[in-house]
Structures are given as structure tokens and as C-alpha cells.
Coordinates of C-alpha atoms in Angstrom, one line a residue:
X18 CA 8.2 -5.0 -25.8
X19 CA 7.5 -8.5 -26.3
X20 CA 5.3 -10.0 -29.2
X21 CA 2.1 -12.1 -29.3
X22 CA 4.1 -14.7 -30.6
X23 CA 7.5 -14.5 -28.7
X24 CA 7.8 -17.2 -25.4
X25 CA 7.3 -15.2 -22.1
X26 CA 10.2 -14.5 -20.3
X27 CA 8.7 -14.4 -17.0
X28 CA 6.8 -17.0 -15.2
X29 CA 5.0 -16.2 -12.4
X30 CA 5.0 -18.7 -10.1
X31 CA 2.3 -19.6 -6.8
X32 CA 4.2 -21.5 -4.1
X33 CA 2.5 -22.9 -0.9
X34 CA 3.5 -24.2 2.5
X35 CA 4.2 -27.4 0.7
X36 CA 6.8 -25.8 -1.1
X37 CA 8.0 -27.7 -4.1
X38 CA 5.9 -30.8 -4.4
X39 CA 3.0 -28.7 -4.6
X40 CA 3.6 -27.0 -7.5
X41 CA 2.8 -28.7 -11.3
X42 CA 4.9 -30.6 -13.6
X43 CA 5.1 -27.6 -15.9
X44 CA 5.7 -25.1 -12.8
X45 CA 8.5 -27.1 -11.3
X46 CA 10.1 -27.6 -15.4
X47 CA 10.3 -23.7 -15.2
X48 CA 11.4 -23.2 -12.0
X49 CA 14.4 -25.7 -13.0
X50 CA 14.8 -23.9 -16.3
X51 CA 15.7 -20.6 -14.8
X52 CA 18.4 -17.8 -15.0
X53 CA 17.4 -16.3 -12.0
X54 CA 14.6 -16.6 -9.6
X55 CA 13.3 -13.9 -7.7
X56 CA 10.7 -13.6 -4.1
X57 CA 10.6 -13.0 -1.1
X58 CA 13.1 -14.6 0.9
X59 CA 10.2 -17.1 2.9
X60 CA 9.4 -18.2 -1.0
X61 CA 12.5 -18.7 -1.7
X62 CA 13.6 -21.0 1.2
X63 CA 10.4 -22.8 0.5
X64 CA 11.8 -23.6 -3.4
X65 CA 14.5 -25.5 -1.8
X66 CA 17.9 -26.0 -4.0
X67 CA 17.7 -24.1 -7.0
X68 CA 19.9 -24.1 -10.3
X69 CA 19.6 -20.1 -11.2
X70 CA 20.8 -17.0 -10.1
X71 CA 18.8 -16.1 -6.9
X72 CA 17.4 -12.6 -6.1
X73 CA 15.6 -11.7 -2.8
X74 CA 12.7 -9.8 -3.7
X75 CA 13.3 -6.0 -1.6
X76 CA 11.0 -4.3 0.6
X77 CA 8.9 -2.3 -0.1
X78 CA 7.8 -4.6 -3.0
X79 CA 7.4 -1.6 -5.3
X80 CA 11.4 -1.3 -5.5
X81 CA 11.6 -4.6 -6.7
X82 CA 10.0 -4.2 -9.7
X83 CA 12.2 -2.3 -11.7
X84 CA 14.7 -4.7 -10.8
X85 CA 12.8 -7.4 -12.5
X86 CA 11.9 -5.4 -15.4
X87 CA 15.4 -4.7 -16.3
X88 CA 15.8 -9.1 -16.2
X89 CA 13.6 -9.0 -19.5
X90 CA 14.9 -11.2 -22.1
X91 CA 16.3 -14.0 -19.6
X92 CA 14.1 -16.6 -18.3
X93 CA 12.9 -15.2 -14.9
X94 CA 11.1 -17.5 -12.1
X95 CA 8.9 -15.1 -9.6
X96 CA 7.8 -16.7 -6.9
X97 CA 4.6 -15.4 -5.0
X98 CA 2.2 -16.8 -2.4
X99 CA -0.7 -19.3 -3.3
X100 CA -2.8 -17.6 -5.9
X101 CA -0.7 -14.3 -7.1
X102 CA -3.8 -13.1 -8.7
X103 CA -6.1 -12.7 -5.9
X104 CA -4.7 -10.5 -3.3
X105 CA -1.2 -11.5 -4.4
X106 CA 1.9 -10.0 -6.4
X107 CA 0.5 -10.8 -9.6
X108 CA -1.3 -7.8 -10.6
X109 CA 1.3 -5.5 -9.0
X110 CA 3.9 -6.8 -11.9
X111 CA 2.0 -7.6 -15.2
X112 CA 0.6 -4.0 -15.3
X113 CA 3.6 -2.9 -16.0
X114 CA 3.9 -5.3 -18.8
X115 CA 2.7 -6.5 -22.0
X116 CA 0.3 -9.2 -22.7
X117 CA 2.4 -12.6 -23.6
X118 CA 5.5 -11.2 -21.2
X119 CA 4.6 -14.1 -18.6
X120 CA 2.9 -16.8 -17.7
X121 CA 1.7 -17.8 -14.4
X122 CA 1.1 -21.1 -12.1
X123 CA -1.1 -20.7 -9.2
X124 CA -1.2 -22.9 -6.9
X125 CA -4.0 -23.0 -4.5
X126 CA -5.1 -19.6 -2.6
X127 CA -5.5 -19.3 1.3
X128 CA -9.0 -18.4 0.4
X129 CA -9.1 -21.6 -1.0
X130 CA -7.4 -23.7 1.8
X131 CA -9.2 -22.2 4.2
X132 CA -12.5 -23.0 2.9
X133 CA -11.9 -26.5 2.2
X134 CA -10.9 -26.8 5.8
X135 CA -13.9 -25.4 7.1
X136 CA -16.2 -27.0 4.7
X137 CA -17.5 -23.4 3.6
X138 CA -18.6 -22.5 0.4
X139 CA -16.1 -19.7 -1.2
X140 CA -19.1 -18.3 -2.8
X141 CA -21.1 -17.7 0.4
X142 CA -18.1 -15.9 1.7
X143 CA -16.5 -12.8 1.9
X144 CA -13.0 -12.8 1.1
X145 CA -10.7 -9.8 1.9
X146 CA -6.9 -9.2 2.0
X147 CA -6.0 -7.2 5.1
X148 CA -2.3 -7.3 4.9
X149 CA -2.3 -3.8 4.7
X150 CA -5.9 -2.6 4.9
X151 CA -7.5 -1.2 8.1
X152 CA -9.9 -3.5 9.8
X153 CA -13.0 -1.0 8.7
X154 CA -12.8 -2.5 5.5
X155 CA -14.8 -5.5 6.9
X156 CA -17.7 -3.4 8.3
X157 CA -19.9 -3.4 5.1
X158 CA -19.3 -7.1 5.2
X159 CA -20.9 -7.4 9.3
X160 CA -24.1 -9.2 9.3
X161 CA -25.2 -11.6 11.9
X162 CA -24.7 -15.3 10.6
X163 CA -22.8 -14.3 7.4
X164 CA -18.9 -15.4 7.0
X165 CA -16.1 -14.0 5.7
X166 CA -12.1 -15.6 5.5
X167 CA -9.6 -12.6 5.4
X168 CA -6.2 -12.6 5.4
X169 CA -3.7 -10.6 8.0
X170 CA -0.3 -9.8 8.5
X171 CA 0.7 -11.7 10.9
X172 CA -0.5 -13.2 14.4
X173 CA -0.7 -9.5 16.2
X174 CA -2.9 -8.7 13.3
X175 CA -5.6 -11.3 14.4
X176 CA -5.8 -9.9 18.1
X177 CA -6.4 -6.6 16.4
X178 CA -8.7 -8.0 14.6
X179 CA -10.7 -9.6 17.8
X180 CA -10.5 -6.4 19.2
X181 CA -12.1 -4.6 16.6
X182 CA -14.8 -6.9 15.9
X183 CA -15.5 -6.8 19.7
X184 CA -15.9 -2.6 20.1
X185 CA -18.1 -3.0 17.2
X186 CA -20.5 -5.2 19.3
X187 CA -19.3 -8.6 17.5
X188 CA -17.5 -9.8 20.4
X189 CA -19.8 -13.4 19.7
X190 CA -18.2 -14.2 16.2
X191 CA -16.7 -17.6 16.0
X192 CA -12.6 -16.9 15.2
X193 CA -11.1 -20.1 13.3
X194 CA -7.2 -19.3 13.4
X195 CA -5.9 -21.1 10.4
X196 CA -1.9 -21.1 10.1
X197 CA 0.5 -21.7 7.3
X198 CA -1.9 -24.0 5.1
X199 CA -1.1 -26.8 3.5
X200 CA 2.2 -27.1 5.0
X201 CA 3.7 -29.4 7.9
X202 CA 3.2 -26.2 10.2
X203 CA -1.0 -26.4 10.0
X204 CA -2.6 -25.8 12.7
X205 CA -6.1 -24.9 13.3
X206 CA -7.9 -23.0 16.1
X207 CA -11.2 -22.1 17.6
X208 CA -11.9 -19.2 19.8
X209 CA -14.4 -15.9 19.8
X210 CA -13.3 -12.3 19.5
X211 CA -14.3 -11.6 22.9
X212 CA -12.1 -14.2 24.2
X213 CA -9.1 -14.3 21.8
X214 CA -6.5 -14.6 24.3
X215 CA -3.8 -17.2 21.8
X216 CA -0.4 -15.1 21.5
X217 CA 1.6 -17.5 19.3
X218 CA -0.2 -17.6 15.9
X219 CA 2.5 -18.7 13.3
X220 CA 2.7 -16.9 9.9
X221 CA 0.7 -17.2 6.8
X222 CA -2.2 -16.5 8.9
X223 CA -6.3 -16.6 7.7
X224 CA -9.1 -16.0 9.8
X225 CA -12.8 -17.7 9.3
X226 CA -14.9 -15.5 11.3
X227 CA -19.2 -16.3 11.4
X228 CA -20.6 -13.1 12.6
X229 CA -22.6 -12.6 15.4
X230 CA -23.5 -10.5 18.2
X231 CA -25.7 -7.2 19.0
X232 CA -24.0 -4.5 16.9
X233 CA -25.4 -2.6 14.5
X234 CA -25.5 -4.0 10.8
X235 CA -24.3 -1.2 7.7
X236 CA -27.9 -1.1 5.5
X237 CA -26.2 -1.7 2.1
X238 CA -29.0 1.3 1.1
X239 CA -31.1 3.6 2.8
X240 CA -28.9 4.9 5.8
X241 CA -30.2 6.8 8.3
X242 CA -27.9 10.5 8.9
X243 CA -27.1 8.8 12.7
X244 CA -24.5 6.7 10.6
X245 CA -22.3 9.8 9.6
X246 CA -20.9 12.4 12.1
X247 CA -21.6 15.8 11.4
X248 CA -22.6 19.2 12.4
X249 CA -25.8 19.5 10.3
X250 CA -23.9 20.0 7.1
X251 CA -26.0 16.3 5.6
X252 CA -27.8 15.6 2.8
X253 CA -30.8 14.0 4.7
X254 CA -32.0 10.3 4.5
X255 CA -34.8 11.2 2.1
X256 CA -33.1 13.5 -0.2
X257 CA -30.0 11.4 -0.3
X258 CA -31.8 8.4 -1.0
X259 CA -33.4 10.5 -4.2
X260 CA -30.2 11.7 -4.9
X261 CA -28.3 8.6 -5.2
X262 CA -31.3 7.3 -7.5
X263 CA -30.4 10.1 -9.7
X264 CA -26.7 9.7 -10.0
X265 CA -27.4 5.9 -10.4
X266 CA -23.7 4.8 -9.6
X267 CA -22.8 1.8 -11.7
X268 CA -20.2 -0.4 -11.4
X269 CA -16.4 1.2 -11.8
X270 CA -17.5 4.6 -12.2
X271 CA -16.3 7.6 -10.3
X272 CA -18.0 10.8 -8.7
X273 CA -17.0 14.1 -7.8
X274 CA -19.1 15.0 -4.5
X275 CA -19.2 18.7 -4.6
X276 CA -19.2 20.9 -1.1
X277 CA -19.4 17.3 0.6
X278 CA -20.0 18.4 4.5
X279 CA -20.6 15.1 6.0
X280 CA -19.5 12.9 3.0
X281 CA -22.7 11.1 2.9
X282 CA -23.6 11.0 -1.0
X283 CA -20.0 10.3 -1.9
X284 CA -19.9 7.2 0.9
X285 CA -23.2 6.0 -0.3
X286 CA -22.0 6.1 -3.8
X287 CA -19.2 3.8 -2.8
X288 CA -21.3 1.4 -0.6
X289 CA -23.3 1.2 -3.9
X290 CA -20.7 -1.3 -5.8
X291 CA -17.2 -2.2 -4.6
X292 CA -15.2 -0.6 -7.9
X293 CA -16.8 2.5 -7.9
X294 CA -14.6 5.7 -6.5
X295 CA -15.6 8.9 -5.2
X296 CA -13.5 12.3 -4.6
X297 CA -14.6 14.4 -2.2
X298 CA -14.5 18.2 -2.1
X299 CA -14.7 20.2 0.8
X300 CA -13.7 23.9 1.7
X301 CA -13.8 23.4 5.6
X302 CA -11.0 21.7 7.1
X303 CA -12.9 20.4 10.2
X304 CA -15.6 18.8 8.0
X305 CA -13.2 17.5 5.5
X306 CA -11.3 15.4 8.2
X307 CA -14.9 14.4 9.7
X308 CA -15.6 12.9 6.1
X309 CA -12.6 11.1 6.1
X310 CA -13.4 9.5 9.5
X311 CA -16.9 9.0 8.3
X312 CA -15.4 7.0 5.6
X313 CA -12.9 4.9 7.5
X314 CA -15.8 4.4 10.3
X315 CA -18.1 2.9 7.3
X316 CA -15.3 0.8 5.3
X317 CA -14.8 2.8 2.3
X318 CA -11.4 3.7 1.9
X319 CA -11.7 4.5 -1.9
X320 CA -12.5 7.6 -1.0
X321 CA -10.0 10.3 -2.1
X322 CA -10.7 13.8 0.6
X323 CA -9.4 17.0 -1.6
X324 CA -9.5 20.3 0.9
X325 CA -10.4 23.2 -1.2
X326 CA -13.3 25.1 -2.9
X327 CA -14.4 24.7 -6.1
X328 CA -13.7 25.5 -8.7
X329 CA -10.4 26.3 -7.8
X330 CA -9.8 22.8 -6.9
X331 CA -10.7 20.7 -9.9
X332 CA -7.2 21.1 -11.4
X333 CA -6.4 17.7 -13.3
X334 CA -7.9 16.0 -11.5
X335 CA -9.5 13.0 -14.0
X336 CA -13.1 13.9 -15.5
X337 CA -15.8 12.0 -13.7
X338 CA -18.9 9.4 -14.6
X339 CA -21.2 12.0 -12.2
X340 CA -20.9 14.9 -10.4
X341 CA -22.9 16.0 -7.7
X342 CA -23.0 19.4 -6.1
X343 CA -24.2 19.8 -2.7
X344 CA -22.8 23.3 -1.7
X345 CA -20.8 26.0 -2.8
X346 CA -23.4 25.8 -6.4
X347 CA -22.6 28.5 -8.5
X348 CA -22.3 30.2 -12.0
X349 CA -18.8 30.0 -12.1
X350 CA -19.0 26.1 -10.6
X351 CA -21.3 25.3 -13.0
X352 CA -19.5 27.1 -16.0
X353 CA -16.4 25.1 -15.0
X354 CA -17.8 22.1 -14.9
X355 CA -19.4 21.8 -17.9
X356 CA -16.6 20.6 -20.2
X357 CA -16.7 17.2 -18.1
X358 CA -20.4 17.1 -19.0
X359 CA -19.8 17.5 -22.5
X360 CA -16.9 14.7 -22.2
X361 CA -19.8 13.0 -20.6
X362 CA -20.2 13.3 -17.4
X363 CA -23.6 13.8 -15.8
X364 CA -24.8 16.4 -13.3
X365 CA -26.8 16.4 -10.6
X366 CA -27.4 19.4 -8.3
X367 CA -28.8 20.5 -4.7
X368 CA -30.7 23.8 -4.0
X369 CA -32.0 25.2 -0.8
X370 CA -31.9 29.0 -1.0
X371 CA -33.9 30.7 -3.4
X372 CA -31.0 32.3 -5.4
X373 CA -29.3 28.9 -6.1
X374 CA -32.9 27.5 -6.8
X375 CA -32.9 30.5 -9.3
X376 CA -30.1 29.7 -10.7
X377 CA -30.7 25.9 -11.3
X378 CA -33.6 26.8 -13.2
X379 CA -31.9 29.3 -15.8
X380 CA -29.6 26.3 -15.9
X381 CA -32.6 23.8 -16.9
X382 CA -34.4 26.3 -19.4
X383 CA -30.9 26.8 -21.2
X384 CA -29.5 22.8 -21.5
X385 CA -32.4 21.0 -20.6
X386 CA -32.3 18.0 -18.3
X387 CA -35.0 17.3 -15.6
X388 CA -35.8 20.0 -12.2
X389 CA -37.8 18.4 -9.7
X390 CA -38.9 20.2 -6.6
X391 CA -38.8 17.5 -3.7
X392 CA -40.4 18.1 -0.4
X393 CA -40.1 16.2 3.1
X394 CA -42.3 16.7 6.5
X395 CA -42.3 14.7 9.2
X396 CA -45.2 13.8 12.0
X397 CA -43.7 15.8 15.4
X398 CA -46.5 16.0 18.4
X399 CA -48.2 18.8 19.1
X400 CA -49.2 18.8 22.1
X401 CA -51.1 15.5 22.9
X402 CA -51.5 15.5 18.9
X403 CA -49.7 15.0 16.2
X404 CA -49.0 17.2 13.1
X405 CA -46.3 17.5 10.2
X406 CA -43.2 19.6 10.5
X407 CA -41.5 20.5 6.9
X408 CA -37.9 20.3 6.2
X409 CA -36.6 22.9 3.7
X410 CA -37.9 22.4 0.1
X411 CA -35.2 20.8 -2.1
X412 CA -34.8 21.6 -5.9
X413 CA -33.0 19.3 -8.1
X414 CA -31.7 19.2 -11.4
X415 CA -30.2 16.4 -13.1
X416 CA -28.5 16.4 -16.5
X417 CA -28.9 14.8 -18.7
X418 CA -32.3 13.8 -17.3

């Protein structure tokens, strides 16, 4: 490994449209300097002439990387798009390094192109990489008048993006088409996902898009049970609501949504911040590929499905910030899981029938923690009046409380 102290032997290096005389003195000194220089072969071609060794960067990217690794010790030029550290290469290579093995040079992102060409404020934006992503990913991200500047594959990637946006009701949102940046190739364009009819869109492409239109906005909290498919297997509005106050998901934490049926507590946990991570267990094949689908329908894709019942399932799999059980509760459940609560993990638990309420509050007189009895009813008419209709009585425990 290489010290603190040593020089790094790979520099990491953003490139643009305007290729070489975009780049600083201090990039351009390295780039010269080098034994070999590595990317893809668009970045290469855009570095003009060069004096080292020169190594097209394979696909996938992932088999590159060993490649590069095995350079360590010679002075190595990497040459990425833009920014490499926001939605770039970067991060993809220095974590499998040491601190002081490289040094990098952005240059400026798309993001950051894109926004000085629409006059928007990066800040007021949302920014997403969808080079690879599903188009869901923007739906948390819908609201009428807000903007967002994401980044696609390539020019078929936009009409699927119009498309999208338009079955979800958006069909009004203004579309600026923004091609290869800051290069002699700019061009910008104006259109609305309903109409997006251009079918020559040149690569790097961004899209500025300004919502608006008559479809339904995600609630960042409180959503109603018409949001998730499912065949009564929910944790209602109410309780989950109540139940997401308890497990009070912070930022990069994970959960373990036990006996998950609609995945509705483990979505909501990930709508909740955008590092958090949820696995969800399910026993029922049907309903774990409707949580799935609820997930991809509601732009999480964070969420990891496991088939299976616990506690046969848990295996390895990494100890949780929270857990949440919502069926399949227990002894044995609870007797497996609590080594992750003593490693720290904190529990929170769903009863409806009278022997898991039983056993929920041997489970509270024992360890301690907080049981709360929670109770929902509804007004329903009665005939040309109105009266209250009960759900089931829900009893809660949360540990620690």
C-alpha cells in the first residue's frame, strides 16, 4: 500500500467535450507526465496525442479495474467524464484504494453545464444519474413546478424517458435536450414529453425537465395504502404512520422489514432519507414479487426482496439499525433476533391476534421497552347516519423504548 507521504501514482483525471484545453495547467502537466493513460475509448480520443502507453478502459467497467490496480507504482492518467465524483468513475476506483493513492482533477460536471445553460440553480434541483437506473427512480422527485437535470445513456434513453413521464400523467413537463456540453457538438433543445418526437440526440446527453401536469405527486410521508398493490396483507395508513415514528429511520441506516406483505413499512423507511436501506422478508412468493414491483413503482430501488421465512432466512445477512416485524412474530423469531438487539439494533413489533398480543407482553415484562395498544375507527354511514367502524386493535412494542 501506499503511504501518507509517498506521491500518488494515479491521477484521476475529468475530461469534457473540450477535451484538452479544458483541463488545468496541473491536469494537462500529468497527463503529459504519464506511463500509461487509461479510459474509455471516447476519453481517450478527446486527449488528443499523448506521450504514454495507452489502455482502453474494457467493458463492463468493473473488469477494468484490476487492470489498473496491477499499474500501481507507475504514473497512471485515468481519464473519466466531467466530474468523476459525482455519478462518475471516481468512486468505483479509489474504494479499492488507499487514501494518498491518487489525486484527482475535475473538470466541470454535466450537472454543472447544464445548469449554467439554463440559468437554474443546482441547489433548487434534482440531480440523478440514469445511465443505468430505471426511470422510477425519478418518481419521488415528481412535483408540479419543481426541476430536476438527469443524465441518460444515450438519445433512445430520453424518448424513454418522455414516455415515462407521460404514462405517469406528466406529459406537460418542459424537456430541454442538452448534448455533449461544452464542446463544438452543443446543441440545445426544447420540447414536452408528450410531444418528444427528436430521433437524433447526439451523445453525452442531459435532460432539464420542469414538472408539470395532472399526475399524482409521491407524499414524501403519510401515504395512503392506494399507493401500494396488495391483497390486504398492509400495514394500514394509521398504523404505519405510528410505526415509522417508532422505528425513526435516520439517515444511512438499514431495516429488516419482517413478514413484509405489501412492503409498505420497508418503502416508507426508504422514502424517509435517500441512504437508508431496507431488506425485505417475505415467505409468499406472490407477495414478495408484488413488493418488489411496489418498490420499483415508487422509486426505491434500494430495496433488497429476500423470499423465505424467518428465522430461517436471516443467515449472514448484516445486523440491522431496526427491525420491524409485521408477521410471522414468534418465540423462536424473537429468540433469534435478539443478538442483533444486543449488538444494537432496535425492535419494533406488530400484534393483531390475541396469542401474538400475549406474547409481546411476556416480551415487555421480561426486557422492558414500551407496549402501546393503538386503536383506529373510521366514520362509515349507517343508514342516512353516520357512525364509527373499528379496525382491529393493534399492539405495539418497541425496544428499547
Amino acid at each position: 500500500m501506499v503511504g501518507m507521504t509517498e506521491a500518488p501514482w494515479l491521477t484521476i483525471i475529468g475530461i469534457g467535450e473540450d477535451g484538452v484545453a479544458g483541463l488545468s495547467a496541473a491536469a494537462r502537466a500529468a497527463l503529459a507526465d504519464a506511463e500509461i493513460v487509461t479510459g474509455a475509448t471516447r476519453h481517450l480520443a478527446l486527449a488528443g496525442e499523448l506521450r504514454g502507453a495507452v489502455e482502453a478502459w474494457p467493458v463492463p467497467f468493473e473488469d477494468g479495474i484490476a487492470r489498473l490496480i496491477g499499474h500501481r507504482g507507475r504514473r497512471v492518467v485515468m481519464l473519466a467524464s466531467g466530474d468523476p465524483f459525482w455519478f462518475g468513475a471516481g468512486t468505483s476506483v479509489t474504494r479499492h484504494l488507499s487514501p494518498g493513492e491518487w489525486i484527482a482533477h475535475p473538470a466541470p460536471s454535466s450537472f454543472a453545464l447544464a445548469a449554467a445553460r439554463l440559468g437554474w440553480g443546482l441547489e433548487d434541483c434534482s440531480c440523478l444519474g440514469l445511465h443505468a437506473a430505471p426511470f422510477g427512480r425519478l418518481r419521488p422527485h415528481i412535483a408540479r413546478g419543481r426541476r430536476a437535470i438527469v443524465l441518460v445513456r444515450d438519445g433512445a434513453a430520453v424518448g424513454g424517458l418522455a414516455a415515462y413521464l407521460d404514462a405517469a400523467g406528466f406529459g406537460a413537463s418542459a424537456l430541454h435536450v442538452l448534448e455533449a456540453l461544452g464542446g463544438s457538438r452543443e446543441r440545445i433543445r426544447h420540447t414536452t414529453a408528450a410531444t418528444f418526437a427528436f430521433d437524433d440526440i447526439a451523445h453525452l446527453v442531459a435532460v432539464g425537465i420542469v414538472f408539470e401536469g395532472a399526475g399524482a405527486v409521491l407524499p414524501q410521508a403519510g401515504l395512503s395504502d392506494d399507493w401500494f398493490a396488495h391483497d390486504g396483507q398492509i400495514t394500514k395508513s394509521p398504523i404505519r404512520a405510528v410505526t415509522l415514528a417508532a422505528l425513526a429511520p435516520k439517515p444511512g441506516e438499514s431495516l429488516w422489514d419482517i413478514g413484509a406483505g405489501s412492503g409498505s413499512i420497508g418503502i416508507s423507511w426508504l422514502l424517509a432519507h435517500p441512504s437508508t436501506r431496507a431488506t425485505a422478508l417475505e415467505a409468499d412468493p406472490v407477495r414478495a414479487r408484488r413488493i418488489a414491483a411496489n418498490a420499483a413503482a415508487l422509486g426505491v430501488d434500494r430495496l433488497v426482496v429476500v423470499e423465505g421465512r424467518a428465522p430461517d432466512c436471516l443467515g449472514e445477512l448484516p445486523c440491522p439499525d431496526a427491525v420491524f416485524i409485521g408477521g410471522g412474530l414468534s418465540e423462536a423469531l424473537l429468540r433469534a433476533l435478539w443478538p442483533r438487539v444486543e449488538q444494537g439494533a432496535r425492535i419494533v413489533a406488530n400484534a393483531v391476534t390475541l396469542e401474538s398480543e400475549a406474547l409481546l407482553t411476556q416480551w415487555q415484562a421480561a426486557q422492558g421497552g414500551s407496549l402501546m395498544r393503538i386503536e383506529v375507527a373510521q366514520a362509515v354511514p349507517i343508514g342516512t347516519r353516520r357512525g364509527w367502524r373499528a379496525q382491529f386493535p393493534v399492539v405495539q412494542w418497541t425496544y428499547p423504548a
